[in-house]
Amino acid sequence: MLPGSTGVKIVTSIVLISMALIALHFFYEWVGNTFLDSGGTVG
Amino acid sequence: MTQVAEKTDDEVDRPQLPPASLGYRLIRGTGLTLVWLGVLTLGFVAHQLWITTFFAKQNQADLAVELEEHFAVAEITEIPYVPVVPPGEDPPEVDPSIVQGAAGSPGLLRAESAPEDGVAFAEIRIPKLESLADGWAVVEGVSLSDLKNGAGHMPWTPLPGQPGNSVISGHRTTYGQPFHDLDLLEVGDHIEVETALGVHIYSVKEVHVVKPTDVWVTHPRSGAWLTLTTCNPKWSARERLIVAAELIAGPNAEVILGRV
């Protein structure tokens, strides 16, 4: 599916997976802070 | 001798499968979607339970060092005690000899300069609660990034140990869950807050639940109060659990209590 040699495919996969995990981390943070535990501040 | 050329992977003859029916494809697609949703949900639970706490505890270790440095360099001054007047109340009658005492007299409060945003300046300890028995660093500010690191002091309220209503917020179920068991506090339990001035001891007077928009819990109060706020119920940001405690001992307690 990915273009290039095996080495390029591995590097591309690592970059894509890292980007997906970082995006997921921020998405999870937003959901958690919005719905589960905002930190308890008032106002 | 005849040479037979080897076929590559793409050229290998594979048995031709009949095209998948629509029903099969629908079931397969639904199954895969559900599997991925399950994986994402489990990932979310793991993130909230363990990953946020892992980072919060790392940050707490760093803040403990920062706190020691802050205690060593904090600038401490003496200021005249001016009683706080809550909104709608008349100013209390004050003995001028105490309010305007000379340096070192009971009329002066010890005070430290306001910490910068995000800086650890205090440690909160609640002996009754396992999660806070050993202390948790308090940083200045209540933004999401501040509260990832530690409990957060609302900058527009007085610092702990000062007259008025000092407000500290903290996570209940994520980021180290410092205020996880705040609902176990009862009237009379003690809360300790250590600042550069020393240890301020508060006695719990009120435990109640309010809406997230009930900002009156942060309003000034006469005397010296500490208000802790966190989410309620656990795993929901729907309400706020409020614990209000009054100063009973500490570097400024005698001056403040003598005037209330």
CSV table of C-alpha atoms in Angstrom, one decimal:
chain,number,residue,atom,x,y,z
A,1,MET,CA,0.0,0.0,0.0
A,2,LEU,CA,2.8,2.4,0.9
A,3,PRO,CA,5.2,3.5,-1.9
A,4,GLY,CA,8.9,3.1,-1.9
A,5,SER,CA,11.4,0.5,-0.7
A,6,THR,CA,11.0,-1.5,2.5
A,7,GLY,CA,13.0,1.0,4.5
A,8,VAL,CA,10.9,3.9,3.3
A,9,LYS,CA,7.7,2.0,4.1
A,10,ILE,CA,8.9,1.3,7.6
A,11,VAL,CA,9.8,5.0,8.2
A,12,THR,CA,6.6,6.2,6.7
A,13,SER,CA,4.6,3.8,8.8
A,14,ILE,CA,6.3,5.0,12.0
A,15,VAL,CA,5.6,8.6,11.1
A,16,LEU,CA,2.0,7.9,10.3
A,17,ILE,CA,1.4,5.9,13.4
A,18,SER,CA,3.1,8.5,15.6
A,19,MET,CA,0.9,11.2,14.1
A,20,ALA,CA,-2.2,9.2,14.6
A,21,LEU,CA,-1.3,8.5,18.3
A,22,ILE,CA,-0.6,12.2,19.0
A,23,ALA,CA,-3.9,13.2,17.4
A,24,LEU,CA,-5.6,10.5,19.4
A,25,HIS,CA,-3.9,11.7,22.6
A,26,PHE,CA,-5.3,15.2,22.1
A,27,PHE,CA,-8.7,13.9,21.2
A,28,TYR,CA,-8.8,11.8,24.3
A,29,GLU,CA,-7.7,14.8,26.4
A,30,TRP,CA,-10.4,16.9,25.0
A,31,VAL,CA,-13.1,14.3,25.6
A,32,GLY,CA,-11.8,13.6,29.1
A,33,ASN,CA,-11.6,17.3,30.0
A,34,THR,CA,-15.0,18.0,28.6
A,35,PHE,CA,-17.1,15.1,29.8
A,36,LEU,CA,-15.3,13.2,32.6
A,37,ASP,CA,-13.1,15.5,34.6
A,38,SER,CA,-12.6,19.1,33.8
A,39,GLY,CA,-10.3,19.8,36.8
A,40,GLY,CA,-13.1,21.0,39.0
A,41,THR,CA,-13.0,24.7,38.4
A,42,VAL,CA,-16.2,26.8,38.7
A,43,GLY,CA,-17.3,29.6,36.5
B,1,MET,CA,17.0,-28.5,-21.2
B,2,THR,CA,14.1,-26.2,-20.8
B,3,GLN,CA,14.3,-23.4,-18.3
B,4,VAL,CA,11.1,-22.5,-16.4
B,5,ALA,CA,10.9,-18.9,-15.4
B,6,GLU,CA,9.9,-18.5,-11.7
B,7,LYS,CA,6.7,-16.4,-11.2
B,8,THR,CA,6.8,-13.4,-8.9
B,9,ASP,CA,4.2,-13.0,-6.1
B,10,ASP,CA,2.0,-10.9,-8.3
B,11,GLU,CA,2.1,-13.5,-11.1
B,12,VAL,CA,1.3,-16.5,-9.0
B,13,ASP,CA,-2.0,-18.0,-10.0
B,14,ARG,CA,-4.5,-17.7,-7.3
B,15,PRO,CA,-7.9,-19.4,-7.2
B,16,GLN,CA,-10.6,-16.9,-8.1
B,17,LEU,CA,-13.0,-16.4,-5.3
B,18,PRO,CA,-16.6,-15.5,-6.1
B,19,PRO,CA,-17.5,-11.9,-5.4
B,20,ALA,CA,-18.6,-11.3,-1.8
B,21,SER,CA,-22.3,-10.7,-1.4
B,22,LEU,CA,-23.6,-7.4,-0.1
B,23,GLY,CA,-24.8,-9.1,3.1
B,24,TYR,CA,-21.4,-10.5,3.8
B,25,ARG,CA,-19.7,-7.2,3.1
B,26,LEU,CA,-22.1,-5.4,5.5
B,27,ILE,CA,-21.5,-7.9,8.3
B,28,ARG,CA,-17.8,-7.8,7.8
B,29,GLY,CA,-17.8,-4.0,7.7
B,30,THR,CA,-19.9,-3.7,10.8
B,31,GLY,CA,-17.8,-6.2,12.7
B,32,LEU,CA,-14.6,-4.4,11.8
B,33,THR,CA,-16.1,-1.1,12.8
B,34,LEU,CA,-17.2,-2.5,16.2
B,35,VAL,CA,-13.7,-3.9,16.8
B,36,TRP,CA,-12.1,-0.6,16.1
B,37,LEU,CA,-14.6,1.3,18.3
B,38,GLY,CA,-13.8,-1.2,21.1
B,39,VAL,CA,-10.1,-0.7,20.6
B,40,LEU,CA,-10.5,3.1,20.6
B,41,THR,CA,-12.7,2.9,23.8
B,42,LEU,CA,-10.2,0.7,25.6
B,43,GLY,CA,-7.5,3.1,24.5
B,44,PHE,CA,-9.5,6.0,25.9
B,45,VAL,CA,-10.0,4.3,29.3
B,46,ALA,CA,-6.3,3.4,29.5
B,47,HIS,CA,-5.4,7.0,28.6
B,48,GLN,CA,-7.6,8.5,31.2
B,49,LEU,CA,-6.8,6.0,34.0
B,50,TRP,CA,-3.1,5.5,33.5
B,51,ILE,CA,-1.5,7.7,31.0
B,52,THR,CA,-2.7,11.0,32.5
B,53,THR,CA,-1.7,9.8,35.9
B,54,PHE,CA,1.7,8.7,34.7
B,55,PHE,CA,2.4,12.2,33.4
B,56,ALA,CA,0.9,13.9,36.4
B,57,LYS,CA,3.1,12.0,38.8
B,58,GLN,CA,6.2,12.8,36.7
B,59,ASN,CA,5.2,16.4,36.8
B,60,GLN,CA,4.6,16.2,40.6
B,61,ALA,CA,8.2,14.9,41.0
B,62,ASP,CA,9.5,18.0,39.1
B,63,LEU,CA,7.2,20.3,41.0
B,64,ALA,CA,8.4,19.0,44.3
B,65,VAL,CA,11.9,20.2,43.4
B,66,GLU,CA,10.5,23.5,42.1
B,67,LEU,CA,8.6,23.9,45.3
B,68,GLU,CA,11.7,23.5,47.5
B,69,GLU,CA,13.4,26.2,45.3
B,70,HIS,CA,10.4,28.5,45.7
B,71,PHE,CA,10.4,28.1,49.5
B,72,ALA,CA,14.1,29.0,49.5
B,73,VAL,CA,13.8,32.2,47.5
B,74,ALA,CA,10.2,33.4,48.2
B,75,GLU,CA,10.1,37.0,49.2
B,76,ILE,CA,8.2,37.4,52.5
B,77,THR,CA,6.9,40.7,53.8
B,78,GLU,CA,4.7,42.0,56.5
B,79,ILE,CA,1.5,43.8,55.6
B,80,PRO,CA,-1.2,45.4,57.7
B,81,TYR,CA,-4.2,43.1,58.3
B,82,VAL,CA,-7.3,44.4,56.5
B,83,PRO,CA,-10.3,42.2,57.2
B,84,VAL,CA,-12.2,41.0,54.1
B,85,VAL,CA,-15.7,42.3,53.7
B,86,PRO,CA,-17.9,39.8,51.8
B,87,PRO,CA,-20.3,41.3,49.2
B,88,GLY,CA,-23.4,42.8,50.8
B,89,GLU,CA,-22.1,42.8,54.4
B,90,ASP,CA,-21.1,45.8,56.5
B,91,PRO,CA,-17.5,46.2,57.4
B,92,PRO,CA,-16.7,44.8,60.8
B,93,GLU,CA,-15.7,47.0,63.7
B,94,VAL,CA,-11.9,46.8,63.9
B,95,ASP,CA,-9.6,47.7,66.7
B,96,PRO,CA,-7.2,50.2,65.0
B,97,SER,CA,-4.4,49.3,67.4
B,98,ILE,CA,-4.4,45.8,65.9
B,99,VAL,CA,-5.0,46.6,62.3
B,100,GLN,CA,-2.3,49.2,62.2
B,101,GLY,CA,0.2,47.6,64.5
B,102,ALA,CA,3.9,48.4,64.3
B,103,ALA,CA,6.3,45.8,62.6
B,104,GLY,CA,6.1,42.6,64.5
B,105,SER,CA,2.9,43.5,66.3
B,106,PRO,CA,-0.1,41.1,66.1
B,107,GLY,CA,-1.7,43.5,63.6
B,108,LEU,CA,0.7,42.5,60.8
B,109,LEU,CA,0.2,39.6,58.4
B,110,ARG,CA,3.0,37.6,56.8
B,111,ALA,CA,2.6,37.5,53.1
B,112,GLU,CA,4.5,36.3,50.1
B,113,SER,CA,4.6,37.8,46.6
B,114,ALA,CA,2.1,36.4,44.1
B,115,PRO,CA,3.6,33.4,42.3
B,116,GLU,CA,3.8,33.4,38.5
B,117,ASP,CA,1.3,31.4,36.5
B,118,GLY,CA,2.1,27.7,36.4
B,119,VAL,CA,4.7,27.9,39.2
B,120,ALA,CA,4.4,25.5,42.2
B,121,PHE,CA,4.1,27.6,45.4
B,122,ALA,CA,2.3,25.3,47.9
B,123,GLU,CA,1.7,21.8,48.9
B,124,ILE,CA,-1.7,20.6,50.1
B,125,ARG,CA,-2.0,17.7,52.6
B,126,ILE,CA,-5.1,16.0,53.9
B,127,PRO,CA,-4.1,13.4,56.5
B,128,LYS,CA,-7.4,11.7,56.3
B,129,LEU,CA,-7.2,11.0,52.6
B,130,GLU,CA,-4.7,8.4,51.3
B,131,SER,CA,-4.3,10.3,47.9
B,132,LEU,CA,-3.3,13.5,49.7
B,133,ALA,CA,-1.7,12.2,52.9
B,134,ASP,CA,1.8,12.7,51.4
B,135,GLY,CA,1.0,16.0,49.8
B,136,TRP,CA,0.3,17.3,46.3
B,137,ALA,CA,1.9,20.3,44.8
B,138,VAL,CA,-0.3,23.3,44.1
B,139,VAL,CA,0.5,25.5,41.1
B,140,GLU,CA,-0.7,29.0,40.4
B,141,GLY,CA,-3.5,29.0,37.8
B,142,VAL,CA,-6.5,26.8,36.9
B,143,SER,CA,-6.1,26.4,33.2
B,144,LEU,CA,-6.2,22.9,31.7
B,145,SER,CA,-2.4,22.9,31.4
B,146,ASP,CA,-2.0,24.0,35.0
B,147,LEU,CA,-4.3,21.3,36.3
B,148,LYS,CA,-2.4,18.6,34.4
B,149,ASN,CA,0.5,19.2,36.7
B,150,GLY,CA,-1.0,19.7,40.1
B,151,ALA,CA,-3.9,21.2,42.0
B,152,GLY,CA,-4.4,24.8,40.8
B,153,HIS,CA,-4.9,28.0,42.8
B,154,MET,CA,-7.4,30.4,41.3
B,155,PRO,CA,-5.2,33.5,40.8
B,156,TRP,CA,-8.0,36.0,41.6
B,157,THR,CA,-8.4,34.6,45.1
B,158,PRO,CA,-6.1,35.2,48.0
B,159,LEU,CA,-3.2,32.8,48.6
B,160,PRO,CA,-3.6,30.2,51.3
B,161,GLY,CA,-3.1,31.6,54.8
B,162,GLN,CA,-4.3,35.1,53.8
B,163,PRO,CA,-7.7,36.7,54.7
B,164,GLY,CA,-10.6,36.0,52.4
B,165,ASN,CA,-11.4,32.8,50.4
B,166,SER,CA,-8.5,31.0,48.8
B,167,VAL,CA,-9.8,28.6,46.1
B,168,ILE,CA,-7.9,25.5,44.9
B,169,SER,CA,-9.2,23.2,42.2
B,170,GLY,CA,-8.1,19.7,41.3
B,171,HIS,CA,-8.8,16.7,39.2
B,172,ARG,CA,-10.9,13.9,40.7
B,173,THR,CA,-10.5,10.9,38.4
B,174,THR,CA,-7.6,11.8,36.0
B,175,TYR,CA,-4.2,13.4,36.1
B,176,GLY,CA,-3.2,11.7,39.4
B,177,GLN,CA,-6.7,12.2,40.8
B,178,PRO,CA,-5.6,14.3,43.8
B,179,PHE,CA,-9.1,15.1,44.9
B,180,HIS,CA,-10.5,11.6,44.3
B,181,ASP,CA,-11.8,11.1,47.8
B,182,LEU,CA,-12.7,14.6,48.7
B,183,ASP,CA,-16.3,13.4,49.4
B,184,LEU,CA,-15.0,11.5,52.4
B,185,LEU,CA,-14.2,14.7,54.2
B,186,GLU,CA,-16.4,15.6,57.1
B,187,VAL,CA,-16.9,18.7,59.2
B,188,GLY,CA,-13.9,19.0,61.6
B,189,ASP,CA,-11.4,17.2,59.4
B,190,HIS,CA,-8.1,19.1,58.9
B,191,ILE,CA,-6.5,20.3,55.7
B,192,GLU,CA,-2.9,21.5,55.7
B,193,VAL,CA,-1.5,23.8,53.1
B,194,GLU,CA,2.3,24.5,53.3
B,195,THR,CA,3.5,27.7,51.7
B,196,ALA,CA,6.7,29.7,52.0
B,197,LEU,CA,5.2,31.2,55.1
B,198,GLY,CA,4.7,27.9,56.9
B,199,VAL,CA,1.9,25.4,57.4
B,200,HIS,CA,-1.7,26.8,57.4
B,201,ILE,CA,-4.2,24.4,59.0
B,202,TYR,CA,-7.8,24.6,58.1
B,203,SER,CA,-10.8,22.8,59.6
B,204,VAL,CA,-13.6,21.6,57.3
B,205,LYS,CA,-16.9,23.5,57.8
B,206,GLU,CA,-18.9,22.7,54.8
B,207,VAL,CA,-19.1,19.9,52.1
B,208,HIS,CA,-21.7,20.4,49.4
B,209,VAL,CA,-22.4,20.0,45.7
B,210,VAL,CA,-23.1,22.9,43.3
B,211,LYS,CA,-23.4,23.5,39.6
B,212,PRO,CA,-20.2,24.3,37.6
B,213,THR,CA,-21.5,27.8,37.1
B,214,ASP,CA,-22.0,28.6,40.8
B,215,VAL,CA,-19.2,31.0,41.2
B,216,TRP,CA,-20.5,32.3,44.5
B,217,VAL,CA,-18.4,29.5,46.2
B,218,THR,CA,-15.3,31.5,45.2
B,219,HIS,CA,-16.6,34.8,46.6
B,220,PRO,CA,-14.7,36.5,49.5
B,221,ARG,CA,-15.6,35.5,53.0
B,222,SER,CA,-14.8,37.1,56.3
B,223,GLY,CA,-11.9,35.4,58.2
B,224,ALA,CA,-9.6,33.1,56.2
B,225,TRP,CA,-11.1,30.3,54.2
B,226,LEU,CA,-9.9,27.6,51.9
B,227,THR,CA,-12.3,26.3,49.3
B,228,LEU,CA,-11.5,23.1,47.4
B,229,THR,CA,-13.4,22.4,44.2
B,230,THR,CA,-13.5,19.2,42.1
B,231,CYS,CA,-15.8,17.4,39.7
B,232,ASN,CA,-18.8,15.5,40.9
B,233,PRO,CA,-19.8,12.7,40.7
B,234,LYS,CA,-16.7,10.7,39.9
B,235,TRP,CA,-16.2,10.3,36.1
B,236,SER,CA,-18.5,13.2,35.3
B,237,ALA,CA,-18.0,17.0,34.9
B,238,ARG,CA,-21.7,17.6,35.5
B,239,GLU,CA,-21.4,19.1,39.0
B,240,ARG,CA,-18.8,20.4,41.5
B,241,LEU,CA,-18.0,19.0,44.9
B,242,ILE,CA,-17.1,21.9,47.2
B,243,VAL,CA,-15.2,21.6,50.5
B,244,ALA,CA,-15.0,24.8,52.5
B,245,ALA,CA,-12.6,25.0,55.5
B,246,GLU,CA,-11.7,27.8,57.9
B,247,LEU,CA,-8.2,28.7,59.0
B,248,ILE,CA,-7.6,27.5,62.6
B,249,ALA,CA,-3.8,27.6,62.9
B,250,GLY,CA,-0.7,28.8,61.1
B,251,PRO,CA,1.5,31.8,60.7
B,252,ASN,CA,-1.3,34.3,60.2
B,253,ALA,CA,-4.1,32.6,62.2
B,254,GLU,CA,-3.8,34.5,65.4
B,255,VAL,CA,-4.0,37.9,63.7
B,256,ILE,CA,-7.0,36.9,61.6
B,257,LEU,CA,-8.8,34.9,64.2
B,258,GLY,CA,-8.4,37.7,66.7
B,259,ARG,CA,-10.4,40.0,64.4
B,260,VAL,CA,-13.2,37.8,63.3
